Amino acid sequence: MRIFSGIQPTGRKHLGNYLGAIRQYVAGQDRGESIYCIVDLHAITVPYEPSELSRTVLDTTAVLMAAGLDPQRCILFRQSDVKEHTELCWLLTSVTAYGELGRMHQFKEKSAQQRDFISAGLFTYPILQAADILAYQTDEVPVGEDQKQHLELARDIAQRFNARYGLTFTVPQHRIPEVAARVMDLQAPEKKMSTTGGTELGTVLVLDEPNEIRRKFTTAVTDSGRDIVRREDKPGISNLIEILAAARGIGPEEVEKEYSDAPGYAGFKRDVGEAVVGLLAPVRERYVQIRSDEETLEETLARGAERARRIASETLKQGRQRMGIGSGPSRAVPSS
Ligand code: TYM
């Protein structure tokens, strides 16, 4: 089985990324052939700082390795190093409907955040994401819940291409975790945790110091009452229950049972903080060491890109042939 996923380059990866996605990337290494990509070409679809991009790619690479990605057991690479992604993206634009792109939640959200310029890249972003996935004949894509719609579009694109040009792409499945698929902001639990749209205090970063993590959990907003149960009118507590369950690797109903006699929220919030510190502190420690060796990080990405290219170029060749692009065997230029 082949597993593929992509992640945006920022040094500010948060608990949502970690629980929703990064942990499943690590587990994927035991489940199949795993390929992970740091998507710098997606990052340029919104305002960004060019002088920082290559650094943030290395930050993200180091976070992923500190979390447990092992370049001996997976392919880890930078998207822009494998030019097949952009060419395949262009081919796929012809089987993507304009209307589909306009319906994407992420486009609506992100375009609403832009003040005076909405790039066309932000609109076509999901086609590049589909190209990332389809280039590797991917069976399974581990992602958080917010990527579900993009994954459905990638499936539609693959199916439409296969129907129009003949079987070319594997139709991928998403793999969304049962718990913590959508981690919410600790200060505004109606919003998903995010470094772009969230609050500073409500966003727990993978690289936060332990005391900072504790502070963020003790100040997390809760709801009225004192019951520790998941309920629609208790978004803050429901979120904390999910986080604790994910951190401990148990079901949320077990957390509810354990805290059914709790006298209030304070001790519970402290426990969630400690569980998250236990999860993230070792990642932070390994990060410091891994990030300090830039040469090895660059080498890792270069080796990953080489391996990725071998697979992606094969898929692209087939895609081009099916579409009649370039000089295929049946359309050789007649010799004069
Ligand atoms: P990105 O970089 O925003 O997020 C990386 C992963 O983290 C998940 N995630 C969350 N999970 C739970 N709770 C949250 N609050 C939360 N916030 C983010 C995301 O679902 C994602 O899995 N478009 C993608 C990057 C991408 C990609 C791909 C993903 C590009 N090409 C191909 C899969 C396959 C993105 O912006 O992820």
Short mmCIF file of C-alpha atoms and ligand atoms in Angstrom, two decimals:
data_model
loop_
_atom_site.label_atom_id
_atom_site.label_comp_id
_atom_site.label_asym_id
_atom_site.label_seq_id
_atom_site.Cartn_x
_atom_site.Cartn_y
_atom_site.Cartn_z
CA MET A 1 0.00 0.00 0.00
CA ARG A 2 1.25 3.47 -0.80
CA ILE A 3 0.69 6.36 1.61
CA PHE A 4 1.22 10.02 0.71
CA SER A 5 0.65 13.31 2.48
CA GLY A 6 1.73 16.93 2.29
CA ILE A 7 2.27 19.64 4.86
CA GLN A 8 2.86 23.39 4.57
CA PRO A 9 6.27 24.74 5.52
CA THR A 10 6.19 26.78 8.72
CA GLY A 11 8.20 26.40 11.89
CA ARG A 12 4.95 26.93 13.74
CA LYS A 13 3.37 23.50 13.50
CA HIS A 14 0.66 23.12 16.12
CA LEU A 15 -1.05 20.44 18.15
CA GLY A 16 -3.78 20.08 15.49
CA ASN A 17 -1.18 19.27 12.83
CA TYR A 18 0.49 16.88 15.22
CA LEU A 19 -2.58 14.92 16.34
CA GLY A 20 -4.55 15.21 13.12
CA ALA A 21 -1.76 14.42 10.69
CA ILE A 22 1.88 14.08 11.76
CA ARG A 23 1.22 11.16 14.10
CA GLN A 24 -0.49 9.27 11.30
CA TYR A 25 2.47 9.97 8.99
CA VAL A 26 4.74 8.32 11.56
CA ALA A 27 2.41 5.33 11.93
CA GLY A 28 2.19 5.07 8.13
CA GLN A 29 5.83 4.00 8.03
CA ASP A 30 4.78 0.68 9.56
CA ARG A 31 1.75 0.29 7.35
CA GLY A 32 3.07 0.78 3.84
CA GLU A 33 5.39 2.67 1.54
CA SER A 34 5.24 6.20 2.91
CA ILE A 35 5.91 9.41 1.01
CA TYR A 36 5.72 12.86 2.63
CA CYS A 37 6.16 16.21 1.00
CA ILE A 38 6.73 19.74 2.29
CA VAL A 39 4.59 21.84 0.03
CA ASP A 40 6.51 25.07 -0.55
CA LEU A 41 4.65 25.72 -3.82
CA HIS A 42 1.35 25.77 -1.95
CA ALA A 43 2.82 28.24 0.55
CA ILE A 44 3.32 30.93 -2.12
CA THR A 45 -0.42 31.20 -2.87
CA VAL A 46 -0.82 33.66 0.04
CA PRO A 47 1.49 36.53 1.08
CA TYR A 48 4.77 35.16 2.46
CA GLU A 49 8.37 36.18 3.03
CA PRO A 50 10.62 34.85 0.20
CA SER A 51 13.79 35.18 2.28
CA GLU A 52 12.30 32.87 4.90
CA LEU A 53 10.78 30.12 2.78
CA SER A 54 13.80 27.84 2.46
CA ARG A 55 14.40 28.15 6.21
CA THR A 56 10.82 27.24 7.08
CA VAL A 57 11.05 24.17 4.82
CA LEU A 58 13.99 23.00 6.95
CA ASP A 59 12.08 23.83 10.16
CA THR A 60 9.20 21.63 9.03
CA THR A 61 11.52 18.85 7.89
CA ALA A 62 13.14 18.87 11.33
CA VAL A 63 9.75 18.83 13.11
CA LEU A 64 8.67 15.82 11.06
CA MET A 65 11.89 13.96 11.75
CA ALA A 66 11.76 14.85 15.46
CA ALA A 67 8.21 13.47 15.54
CA GLY A 68 9.46 10.15 14.20
CA LEU A 69 9.75 10.25 10.40
CA ASP A 70 12.80 8.22 9.46
CA PRO A 71 14.23 8.91 5.99
CA GLN A 72 15.34 5.27 5.87
CA ARG A 73 11.71 4.20 6.16
CA CYS A 74 9.93 6.90 4.17
CA ILE A 75 10.51 9.32 1.34
CA LEU A 76 10.66 12.88 2.67
CA PHE A 77 11.08 15.70 0.17
CA ARG A 78 10.42 19.30 -0.84
CA GLN A 79 7.61 19.68 -3.38
CA SER A 80 9.42 22.21 -5.62
CA ASP A 81 12.36 19.79 -6.07
CA VAL A 82 10.11 17.44 -8.06
CA LYS A 83 8.97 19.46 -11.07
CA GLU A 84 6.58 16.70 -12.14
CA HIS A 85 4.06 18.05 -9.60
CA THR A 86 3.61 21.34 -11.45
CA GLU A 87 3.37 19.76 -14.87
CA LEU A 88 0.87 17.19 -13.72
CA CYS A 89 -1.10 20.00 -12.06
CA TRP A 90 -1.45 21.71 -15.43
CA LEU A 91 -2.62 18.49 -17.11
CA LEU A 92 -5.21 18.03 -14.37
CA THR A 93 -6.61 21.55 -14.78
CA SER A 94 -8.30 20.23 -17.92
CA VAL A 95 -10.34 17.71 -15.93
CA THR A 96 -11.21 20.06 -13.06
CA ALA A 97 -14.36 22.16 -13.23
CA TYR A 98 -14.16 25.86 -12.44
CA GLY A 99 -17.30 25.53 -10.31
CA GLU A 100 -15.74 22.81 -8.15
CA LEU A 101 -12.87 25.06 -7.17
CA GLY A 102 -15.20 27.86 -6.15
CA ARG A 103 -16.97 25.52 -3.73
CA MET A 104 -13.84 24.64 -1.75
CA HIS A 105 -14.13 25.72 1.92
CA GLN A 106 -10.43 26.43 2.19
CA PHE A 107 -10.56 28.77 -0.79
CA LYS A 108 -13.55 30.61 0.67
CA GLU A 109 -11.88 30.94 4.08
CA LYS A 110 -8.45 31.91 2.84
CA SER A 111 -9.69 34.30 0.17
CA ALA A 112 -11.81 36.05 2.80
CA GLN A 113 -8.63 36.59 4.86
CA GLN A 114 -6.85 38.40 1.98
CA ARG A 115 -7.24 42.17 2.08
CA ASP A 116 -6.60 43.35 -1.44
CA PHE A 117 -5.30 40.50 -3.58
CA ILE A 118 -6.59 36.99 -4.08
CA SER A 119 -4.12 35.01 -6.17
CA ALA A 120 -5.25 32.63 -8.89
CA GLY A 121 -2.90 30.16 -7.19
CA LEU A 122 -5.14 30.12 -4.15
CA PHE A 123 -8.02 29.16 -6.43
CA THR A 124 -6.14 26.37 -8.25
CA TYR A 125 -4.42 25.18 -5.03
CA PRO A 126 -6.53 21.99 -4.79
CA ILE A 127 -5.45 20.90 -8.30
CA LEU A 128 -1.80 21.04 -7.25
CA GLN A 129 -2.76 19.06 -4.17
CA ALA A 130 -4.46 16.47 -6.38
CA ALA A 131 -1.30 16.33 -8.54
CA ASP A 132 0.82 15.77 -5.41
CA ILE A 133 -1.30 12.79 -4.48
CA LEU A 134 -1.97 11.27 -7.91
CA ALA A 135 1.68 11.50 -9.02
CA TYR A 136 2.47 8.68 -6.59
CA GLN A 137 -0.44 6.35 -7.38
CA THR A 138 -1.43 6.86 -3.75
CA ASP A 139 -3.81 4.49 -1.99
CA GLU A 140 -4.19 6.39 1.26
CA VAL A 141 -3.78 10.01 2.39
CA PRO A 142 -3.52 10.72 6.13
CA VAL A 143 -4.98 14.18 6.84
CA GLY A 144 -7.02 16.11 9.37
CA GLU A 145 -10.72 16.65 8.82
CA ASP A 146 -10.24 20.06 7.19
CA GLN A 147 -8.69 18.40 4.12
CA LYS A 148 -11.58 16.05 3.46
CA GLN A 149 -13.11 18.18 0.71
CA HIS A 150 -9.77 18.54 -1.09
CA LEU A 151 -9.38 14.77 -0.95
CA GLU A 152 -12.83 14.25 -2.42
CA LEU A 153 -11.92 16.59 -5.25
CA ALA A 154 -8.68 14.66 -5.86
CA ARG A 155 -10.74 11.47 -6.13
CA ASP A 156 -13.15 13.12 -8.58
CA ILE A 157 -10.25 14.40 -10.68
CA ALA A 158 -8.67 10.92 -10.79
CA GLN A 159 -11.96 9.28 -11.73
CA ARG A 160 -12.73 11.84 -14.40
CA PHE A 161 -9.26 11.50 -15.92
CA ASN A 162 -9.49 7.70 -15.91
CA ALA A 163 -12.93 7.80 -17.54
CA ARG A 164 -11.86 10.26 -20.21
CA TYR A 165 -8.35 9.00 -21.06
CA GLY A 166 -8.20 5.43 -19.78
CA LEU A 167 -7.10 4.00 -16.46
CA THR A 168 -4.11 6.04 -15.32
CA PHE A 169 -4.43 7.03 -11.66
CA THR A 170 -5.12 5.12 -8.46
CA VAL A 171 -8.17 6.69 -6.79
CA PRO A 172 -6.96 7.66 -3.28
CA GLN A 173 -8.77 7.26 0.05
CA HIS A 174 -8.41 9.73 2.88
CA ARG A 175 -7.41 8.52 6.34
CA ILE A 176 -8.81 10.83 8.99
CA PRO A 177 -8.15 9.91 12.65
CA GLU A 178 -11.13 8.94 14.79
CA VAL A 179 -10.10 11.23 17.61
CA ALA A 180 -8.70 14.77 17.30
CA ALA A 181 -9.36 15.02 13.57
CA ARG A 182 -10.25 18.66 14.15
CA VAL A 183 -8.46 20.17 17.14
CA MET A 184 -10.03 23.47 18.11
CA ASP A 185 -8.48 26.72 19.36
CA LEU A 186 -8.21 26.62 23.18
CA GLN A 187 -9.39 30.23 23.47
CA ALA A 188 -12.05 30.12 20.75
CA PRO A 189 -13.21 26.49 20.54
CA GLU A 190 -15.65 27.25 17.74
CA LYS A 191 -12.62 27.81 15.46
CA LYS A 192 -10.11 25.16 14.43
CA MET A 193 -6.62 25.48 15.82
CA SER A 194 -4.53 27.29 13.24
CA THR A 195 -1.50 29.57 13.16
CA THR A 196 -3.13 31.83 10.60
CA GLY A 197 -6.70 32.25 11.81
CA GLY A 198 -6.43 31.32 15.50
CA THR A 199 -5.51 33.06 18.75
CA GLU A 200 -1.93 33.08 20.07
CA LEU A 201 -2.84 31.75 23.51
CA GLY A 202 -5.25 29.19 22.09
CA THR A 203 -2.71 27.64 19.71
CA VAL A 204 -0.34 25.07 21.18
CA LEU A 205 2.82 24.82 19.11
CA VAL A 206 4.75 21.58 18.80
CA LEU A 207 7.87 23.54 19.75
CA ASP A 208 6.38 25.44 22.72
CA GLU A 209 8.28 25.09 25.99
CA PRO A 210 6.59 22.82 28.55
CA ASN A 211 5.60 25.75 30.80
CA GLU A 212 4.09 27.58 27.87
CA ILE A 213 2.01 24.50 27.04
CA ARG A 214 0.85 24.24 30.68
CA ARG A 215 -0.12 27.92 30.69
CA LYS A 216 -2.14 27.54 27.49
CA PHE A 217 -4.11 24.64 28.95
CA THR A 218 -4.75 26.17 32.37
CA THR A 219 -6.11 29.31 30.68
CA ALA A 220 -8.16 27.37 28.09
CA VAL A 221 -11.73 28.62 27.97
CA THR A 222 -14.32 26.19 29.28
CA ASP A 223 -18.07 26.23 29.36
CA SER A 224 -20.66 26.80 32.06
CA GLY A 225 -21.43 23.89 34.41
CA ARG A 226 -18.89 21.40 35.69
CA ASP A 227 -19.60 18.18 33.78
CA ILE A 228 -16.74 16.77 31.77
CA VAL A 229 -18.68 15.40 28.80
CA ARG A 230 -18.75 15.96 25.05
CA ARG A 231 -21.79 17.99 24.11
CA GLU A 232 -22.62 20.52 21.46
CA ASP A 233 -23.07 23.29 24.01
CA LYS A 234 -19.66 22.45 25.55
CA PRO A 235 -17.18 23.03 22.70
CA GLY A 236 -14.27 23.91 25.01
CA ILE A 237 -14.58 20.82 27.22
CA SER A 238 -15.33 18.56 24.24
CA ASN A 239 -12.11 19.72 22.59
CA LEU A 240 -10.06 19.08 25.75
CA ILE A 241 -11.58 15.60 26.10
CA GLU A 242 -10.56 14.76 22.54
CA ILE A 243 -7.05 16.12 23.08
CA LEU A 244 -6.55 14.09 26.27
CA ALA A 245 -7.94 10.95 24.62
CA ALA A 246 -5.61 11.36 21.64
CA ALA A 247 -2.61 12.12 23.84
CA ARG A 248 -3.21 9.02 25.95
CA GLY A 249 -4.27 6.81 23.03
CA ILE A 250 -7.68 5.99 24.55
CA GLY A 251 -11.29 6.65 23.57
CA PRO A 252 -12.99 9.93 24.57
CA GLU A 253 -15.67 7.96 26.45
CA GLU A 254 -12.94 6.58 28.72
CA VAL A 255 -11.87 10.13 29.54
CA GLU A 256 -15.50 11.06 30.35
CA LYS A 257 -15.76 8.05 32.65
CA GLU A 258 -12.52 8.82 34.44
CA TYR A 259 -13.61 12.39 35.16
CA SER A 260 -17.27 11.72 35.88
CA ASP A 261 -16.82 12.65 39.57
CA ALA A 262 -14.41 15.51 39.03
CA PRO A 263 -15.20 18.47 41.28
CA GLY A 264 -14.58 21.01 38.51
CA TYR A 265 -12.49 21.81 35.48
CA ALA A 266 -9.18 22.96 36.99
CA GLY A 267 -7.63 19.53 37.69
CA PHE A 268 -8.84 18.20 34.35
CA LYS A 269 -7.26 21.06 32.43
CA ARG A 270 -4.00 20.53 34.31
CA ASP A 271 -4.04 16.84 33.39
CA VAL A 272 -4.62 17.60 29.70
CA GLY A 273 -1.68 20.04 29.79
CA GLU A 274 0.59 17.44 31.39
CA ALA A 275 -0.41 14.77 28.87
CA VAL A 276 0.40 17.13 26.00
CA VAL A 277 3.72 18.12 27.58
CA GLY A 278 4.52 14.40 27.81
CA LEU A 279 3.77 14.06 24.12
CA LEU A 280 5.53 17.15 22.77
CA ALA A 281 8.53 17.70 25.08
CA PRO A 282 10.55 14.80 23.56
CA VAL A 283 9.76 16.09 20.06
CA ARG A 284 11.05 19.53 21.01
CA GLU A 285 14.25 18.07 22.45
CA ARG A 286 14.98 16.02 19.34
CA TYR A 287 14.10 19.00 17.13
CA VAL A 288 16.83 21.20 18.58
CA GLN A 289 19.47 18.66 17.66
CA ILE A 290 18.09 17.76 14.22
CA ARG A 291 17.51 21.38 13.18
CA SER A 292 21.10 22.37 14.02
CA ASP A 293 22.48 20.18 11.22
CA GLU A 294 21.30 21.92 8.05
CA GLU A 295 23.61 20.00 5.78
CA THR A 296 22.07 16.68 6.76
CA LEU A 297 18.57 18.12 6.40
CA GLU A 298 19.33 19.35 2.87
CA GLU A 299 20.87 16.00 1.97
CA THR A 300 17.84 14.18 3.30
CA LEU A 301 15.52 16.30 1.18
CA ALA A 302 17.70 15.92 -1.91
CA ARG A 303 17.78 12.14 -1.56
CA GLY A 304 14.03 12.09 -0.95
CA ALA A 305 13.41 14.18 -4.08
CA GLU A 306 15.45 11.81 -6.19
CA ARG A 307 13.44 8.83 -5.04
CA ALA A 308 10.16 10.71 -5.40
CA ARG A 309 11.04 11.83 -8.93
CA ARG A 310 11.52 8.26 -10.06
CA ILE A 311 7.92 7.46 -9.20
CA ALA A 312 6.35 10.76 -10.26
CA SER A 313 8.08 10.87 -13.65
CA GLU A 314 6.69 7.45 -14.51
CA THR A 315 3.14 8.59 -13.72
CA LEU A 316 3.60 11.82 -15.63
CA LYS A 317 4.87 9.95 -18.67
CA GLN A 318 1.70 7.85 -18.69
CA GLY A 319 -0.53 10.90 -18.18
CA ARG A 320 1.10 12.76 -21.06
CA GLN A 321 0.83 9.74 -23.35
CA ARG A 322 -2.85 9.21 -22.55
CA MET A 323 -3.57 12.85 -23.26
CA GLY A 324 -1.60 12.84 -26.51
CA ILE A 325 0.94 15.38 -25.28
CA GLY A 326 4.37 15.36 -26.93
CA SER A 327 5.61 12.80 -29.41
CA GLY A 328 4.13 9.52 -28.27
CA PRO A 329 4.85 6.18 -30.02
CA SER A 330 1.81 6.51 -32.27
CA ARG A 331 2.59 10.04 -33.33
CA ALA A 332 6.26 9.97 -34.28
CA VAL A 333 7.37 12.86 -36.44
CA PRO A 334 7.64 11.53 -40.02
CA SER A 335 11.21 11.46 -41.22
CA SER A 336 11.89 13.45 -44.40
P1 TYM B 1 -1.57 22.03 6.44
O1 TYM B 1 -0.11 22.26 6.32
O2 TYM B 1 -2.46 23.20 6.70
O3 TYM B 1 -1.86 20.98 7.58
C1 TYM B 1 -1.12 19.79 7.67
C2 TYM B 1 -2.03 18.70 8.19
O4 TYM B 1 -2.55 19.05 9.49
C3 TYM B 1 -3.95 18.88 9.51
N1 TYM B 1 -4.55 19.89 10.41
C4 TYM B 1 -5.32 19.61 11.47
N2 TYM B 1 -5.75 18.44 11.99
C5 TYM B 1 -6.52 18.50 13.10
N3 TYM B 1 -6.89 19.67 13.72
C6 TYM B 1 -6.49 20.86 13.22
N4 TYM B 1 -6.84 22.00 13.83
C7 TYM B 1 -5.67 20.87 12.04
N5 TYM B 1 -5.10 21.86 11.30
C8 TYM B 1 -4.42 21.23 10.30
C9 TYM B 1 -4.39 19.08 8.07
O5 TYM B 1 -5.63 18.45 7.83
C10 TYM B 1 -3.25 18.46 7.30
O6 TYM B 1 -3.45 17.06 7.15
N6 TYM B 1 -3.47 21.47 1.81
C11 TYM B 1 -2.68 20.82 2.83
C12 TYM B 1 -1.28 20.44 2.39
C13 TYM B 1 -1.19 19.54 1.22
C14 TYM B 1 -1.57 18.15 1.17
C15 TYM B 1 -1.23 17.70 -0.12
C16 TYM B 1 -2.15 17.29 2.10
C17 TYM B 1 -0.66 19.84 -0.02
N7 TYM B 1 -0.68 18.76 -0.81
C18 TYM B 1 -1.47 16.38 -0.52
C19 TYM B 1 -2.38 15.95 1.70
C20 TYM B 1 -2.05 15.52 0.41
C21 TYM B 1 -2.52 21.79 4.01
O7 TYM B 1 -2.67 22.96 3.87
O8 TYM B 1 -2.11 21.20 5.17
#
